[in-house]
Amino acid sequence: MTLGAGVQWAEAYSAAHARNRLIVGGVSPGGTVGAAGGWILGGGHSALTAAFGFGVDNVLEFKIVTADAKYLTVNDYTNRSLFWALRGGGGGTFGVVTSVTYRVHPNIPIVGSFVTANFSSPDIAQAVITEFINIQPKLTDNHWGGYSSFNNGGIQLLYIAPNVSLSTAQEIINPFVDFVTNVTQSDVLSSSLPFDSFLDWMNFIFGLGQLSGVGFIAEVSSRLLPRDAALARPAEIAKTLLAMPYGVGFNCVAGGASSQIDPDSVAFHPSWRNALATIAIAESWSENALVDEIRAAQQRLIDSTRILDTISTDSATYYNEATLHEVDFQKSFWGRHYPRLKEIKRQVDPTSLFVVPRGVGSEDWDADVNCSGAECADVQANTANGTWRANIPGALQNLFFEDYIFPNNTISACYLNTTLGIPCEQGSIPPIGVDARSPEDIQAAVRFAKEHNLKVVVQNTGHDYLGRSTGRNGFMIWTHLMKNIEFHDAFAPEGGDGSEQFEAVTLGAGVQWIEAYTAVGARNRFIVGGISQDGSVGAAGGWVLGGGHSAFSGKFGLGVDNVLQFTLVKADGSHVTVNAHTNPTLFWALRGGGGGTFGIVTSVTYKIHPLVPVTGALASVNFTSPDNAQRAITEYIRLHATLSDNEWGGYSFFSNYTMFFIYLAPNISLPEANATIGPLFNLLHEVGDTGLITEVVPFDSFNALANFSVPGAQDSQVGNRPEISSRLLSRDTALNKAEETARTLLSLEFVAINYIAGGAVLRVDPESTGLNPAWRNAVAQVYIGESHEEGASAETIRATQQRLVEGTAILDTITTDSAAYLNEASLHEVDFKKSFWGTHYDRLKQIKYEVDPTGLFVVPRGVSSEDWDKDVVCRV
C-alpha cells in the first residue's frame, strides 16, 4: 500500500480496512500522526509491533527527493544504503519523502484488555508494578502490545491481543487482574472485549477519550526496557519507575516478531531487538511560564532521564519520543549504527541542506541548526521556496547566479552551510537599488542610473537560468511590488481604429503567475502563462519577453502570441505604450527579443480565453532494460507529432531507467484522450517494471487542475545551483527520426522534454514576432542540466559547465539549426545569436541600438552583449 507524504494514520487505516486489510501504524489521538514521514523514518512503533514488526520492518519502498533535487526510488534493490538509513535514521535528514509503500496484512480480530486500579500505598504500588514488569515478556511472546501509564497512585492499561480468541486472551491477562485485585483489596476495573479489527479497537478507545496527548506544552524523554532486565530485575525496575515524580508512560511496542529480526538489517537502534517496551516521562509548563521556569523543568527532565538510565545498559531511546537534552544523542538514538548513518548522510546531502535538531549530523551545527538567529533560520527553511525567494530583493531562484567567480578562481558567495568556513560575501547580488512601486519610480531610477553611469539590473522574481536579473556591483530596479491587475471586457490597443477588441487583462510588472491565474480564474477565464513550482515566475517580464512557453501553447499559442500591448520605460526615461499600432517595431522586438534589453516593462496586456475542460495524462515508469527504454522513448517522441496536431502540452523527464510525464489535452474528451495516449500506455505496460502508473484524469478546467498534486511533479525547481541547456525539437524530427532521436537522448544521463509548442504555435507567421522562427516548426523543447554543490571550487564548476557544453553538442545532432529557448538555455552557447534568435538577430540588434544607443540595458547573452565584456560592464 503506497501512502503519499501527507497521509495520516487515520486515513491509512480506513483505506486499508476498506479492502479488508491491516497496516502496521502508529496510534495517537485522532490518528493524526503522519504515516509517511517522521513516524516511519524514526522507526515506527505500534501496538501491533510484537505481531508484525516495527514500521521499518514493514516498509517495501520509499520515494524521496534528495538534496540534489533528484527524485529517487529507494528500496532493497535500488539505493540500498539509503534504504537502510531511512528505516530508522530519522526524519528531515536524508531528503523529503514523497511516498512510502508498506506491506499490508489480512485483517484479523483483536481482543482489547482494559485494566484500571488505584493504589492505597507505595508498597501496593511496588507490588503491582513489579508483577506488571514481570508479565511483559509473556505478553510480547504472545504478540500482545499496547499502552499504559502508572505512578504511586494507580495504573491504567490498554492492551491488545491480535488474532486470538477472547478466552485465550483472558487466560493470559486474568492472572494479572486477579493479582492486582488481591494486592489492592479493592475493586479493579477490568474487561476484555473482542473487536473485529484493529480499527474497531482504536475507534472504541478514542471514543472513550483515551490516549489524549495533544494541545499542551511538554517535553518528553524515554528509555527502552530490555527483555533481560525485565526478567532479571522486575522489582528494581518497578522501584525506579515509581520514583519518577509524575509517573511514567509504558508503551508495550516491541518484542515478539520484532525481536526475531537482524538488529543490523535497518538503521533503527539495535537495542530495539532486545526491548519489550519504551518508558516515557515528561515535564510540562504553562504557556505563561518564564524562561527560568522552563529551564528548571528541562533540568528535572534531564535528572529523571539519568535515573531511567539505571534500567538500561546503553541508554537506548526511541528517536521520535526523546529529549533534546540527551547527553549523547548519537549513542541514545542509534548506538553502533551512528557512524554508518553519518557517512550515508554525507554522501546524499554533502552540504547539509537537511538538518534537524538532534538529527544525524546535527552535532556539526549550532543548537538551532542554522547560521545564527531567526533570520538565518528563515533562510534555511525557505531556500527551496520560490515565492519566499521572490519576495527578497536581490535573491535569485537558482543560487549559482548569486555567486561571483573572479579571474583568479576565488569565489565570492554566501553559502548556507556555515561549516564550510567560507565568509558570507555579496557575490553577484547588487548592493543597492530601487524598490519601484510605479512607472514614475522606474523613470526616476533609469535617469539616475544613466546620469551616474551605473550598471542596471532589472528584477522581479529572480527566475533566470542565465543570471540576467543580477550583476556584481549593479544598480537593481526591483519591480516585484507592482502588483496591479486590471480587466478589460473590450480592450482596443492604443493607436488603433478600435475595430479589434479583445477580452483582456493588464498585469503590472511585479505580478506572478499564481496571482494572475487566481485573478483570471475568479472570472471563469483562462490566461496562457508559465507553469512552475509555486507559480512564482513573473507574468509580465522575462517570461514573455523571451517567448513565454506554456503547457497550453499548443491550444492558445505562446505568450508572445497572446500579448496585445506593453507599457515600457525606455533608456531615455520616457514611458511609452507599445503595440501593433504604436511603436510596432519595438512591439515586434519585445515579443521574443529577451528581458532586460530594450527597456523596463511596467505592464503587459494579454488576451484571456474562456475556460475549457482539460484531460490530463500521467505516466511514471521504471524500465526493465535500456532496450525497453529505447522502445518506449522512440514511440513517445513519435507521438509528439500527433499530440501537436491535437493541441496537447505538458512536461516530462526520462533516462535509460525511468520516465515520468504529465500531459494536458485542453478541450479534449476522456475517450479522445484515451484513444490518443492509449497505445503508448500499452507499450509502457510491456516495458515497465513494478510500480507503473498510467492514468488519464478529466478536469473541469485549468482551475481544477491547478489544485491537483502529482507525485514526482513537485520536485524543487529553486534553491539549487543548476545550469541548463536546451534545443527545440522540430515536428519533422519527431515524426521521421524518432528512433534516432531517442537513441541520442538516451545517451545522456538525464533529459527533460517540455512539450510546450506545436499546434497553435505552428500556425503563426514566423516573421510576426522577434522570436526565433524555429519555434514555428517546433513541437517541444529538450533540455539537460548540470549542477554543483555549494562551496565547489571554480575548477569543479568549470568541469560541470564543460559537461554541459558536451551534452549540448550531442543535442545539436537532433536539430538542424541549434535553436534554443533563450529563457532556459546555457551561457556557454557557441553561437548564442543563432541559437536564441536565428535569422531575426540582426534586426533585433538594430532595434536595440535605436532605442538604447548607449547600452544602458545589457544582460549576459542578450541582444548586443557580444559588444561587451563577460560581466557586461565595459564595451570591448
Tab-separated table of N, CA and C in Angstrom, residues 485-490 503-505 516-526 608-611 703:
chain	number	residue	atom	x	y	z
A	485	ILE	N	-3.561	44.657	-11.234
A	485	ILE	CA	-4.230	43.794	-12.215
A	485	ILE	C	-5.526	44.477	-12.625
A	486	GLU	N	-5.711	44.661	-13.943
A	486	GLU	CA	-6.906	45.357	-14.445
A	486	GLU	C	-7.514	44.546	-15.586
A	487	PHE	N	-8.830	44.316	-15.525
A	487	PHE	CA	-9.527	43.541	-16.553
A	487	PHE	C	-10.218	44.480	-17.552
A	488	HIS	N	-10.356	43.993	-18.780
A	488	HIS	CA	-10.988	44.759	-19.850
A	488	HIS	C	-11.978	43.845	-20.579
A	489	ASP	N	-13.227	44.243	-20.636
A	489	ASP	CA	-14.213	43.457	-21.382
A	489	ASP	C	-14.038	43.611	-22.883
A	490	ALA	N	-13.557	44.784	-23.322
A	490	ALA	CA	-13.378	45.038	-24.756
A	490	ALA	C	-12.144	45.921	-24.917
A	503	GLU	N	-11.280	40.563	-25.020
A	503	GLU	CA	-11.363	40.399	-23.575
A	503	GLU	C	-9.928	40.194	-23.092
A	504	ALA	N	-9.502	41.009	-22.131
A	504	ALA	CA	-8.074	41.048	-21.813
A	504	ALA	C	-7.865	41.383	-20.342
A	505	VAL	N	-6.606	41.253	-19.933
A	505	VAL	CA	-6.188	41.634	-18.595
A	505	VAL	C	-4.829	42.309	-18.690
A	516	ALA	N	-1.799	35.907	-11.183
A	516	ALA	CA	-2.573	36.111	-12.413
A	516	ALA	C	-3.619	35.015	-12.588
A	517	TYR	N	-3.214	33.750	-12.365
A	517	TYR	CA	-4.162	32.642	-12.512
A	517	TYR	C	-5.331	32.789	-11.536
A	518	THR	N	-5.019	33.187	-10.317
A	518	THR	CA	-6.071	33.337	-9.306
A	518	THR	C	-7.065	34.420	-9.706
A	519	ALA	N	-6.541	35.553	-10.156
A	519	ALA	CA	-7.414	36.665	-10.531
A	519	ALA	C	-8.250	36.321	-11.768
A	520	VAL	N	-7.614	35.771	-12.779
A	520	VAL	CA	-8.337	35.437	-14.015
A	520	VAL	C	-9.311	34.296	-13.754
A	521	GLY	N	-8.888	33.306	-12.971
A	521	GLY	CA	-9.766	32.176	-12.669
A	521	GLY	C	-11.014	32.593	-11.924
A	522	ALA	N	-10.895	33.639	-11.097
A	522	ALA	CA	-12.062	34.135	-10.363
A	522	ALA	C	-13.140	34.673	-11.307
A	523	ARG	N	-12.756	35.001	-12.532
A	523	ARG	CA	-13.714	35.479	-13.540
A	523	ARG	C	-14.087	34.366	-14.511
A	524	ASN	N	-13.729	33.107	-14.158
A	524	ASN	CA	-14.009	31.953	-15.018
A	524	ASN	C	-13.399	32.116	-16.404
A	525	ARG	N	-12.171	32.598	-16.409
A	525	ARG	CA	-11.436	32.767	-17.649
A	525	ARG	C	-10.054	32.128	-17.516
A	526	PHE	N	-9.380	31.991	-18.637
A	526	PHE	CA	-8.067	31.356	-18.675
A	526	PHE	C	-7.069	32.295	-19.345
A	608	ILE	N	-7.393	37.058	-22.824
A	608	ILE	CA	-7.822	35.966	-21.959
A	608	ILE	C	-8.880	35.163	-22.694
A	609	HIS	N	-9.046	33.913	-22.288
A	609	HIS	CA	-9.853	32.957	-23.045
A	609	HIS	C	-10.914	32.328	-22.143
A	610	PRO	N	-11.986	31.825	-22.748
A	610	PRO	CA	-12.967	31.071	-21.954
A	610	PRO	C	-12.307	29.832	-21.353
A	611	LEU	N	-12.792	29.430	-20.183
A	611	LEU	CA	-12.312	28.188	-19.584
A	611	LEU	C	-12.773	27.005	-20.420
A	703	ASN	N	-8.485	25.610	-13.629
A	703	ASN	CA	-8.587	25.954	-12.211
A	703	ASN	C	-8.587	24.699	-11.352
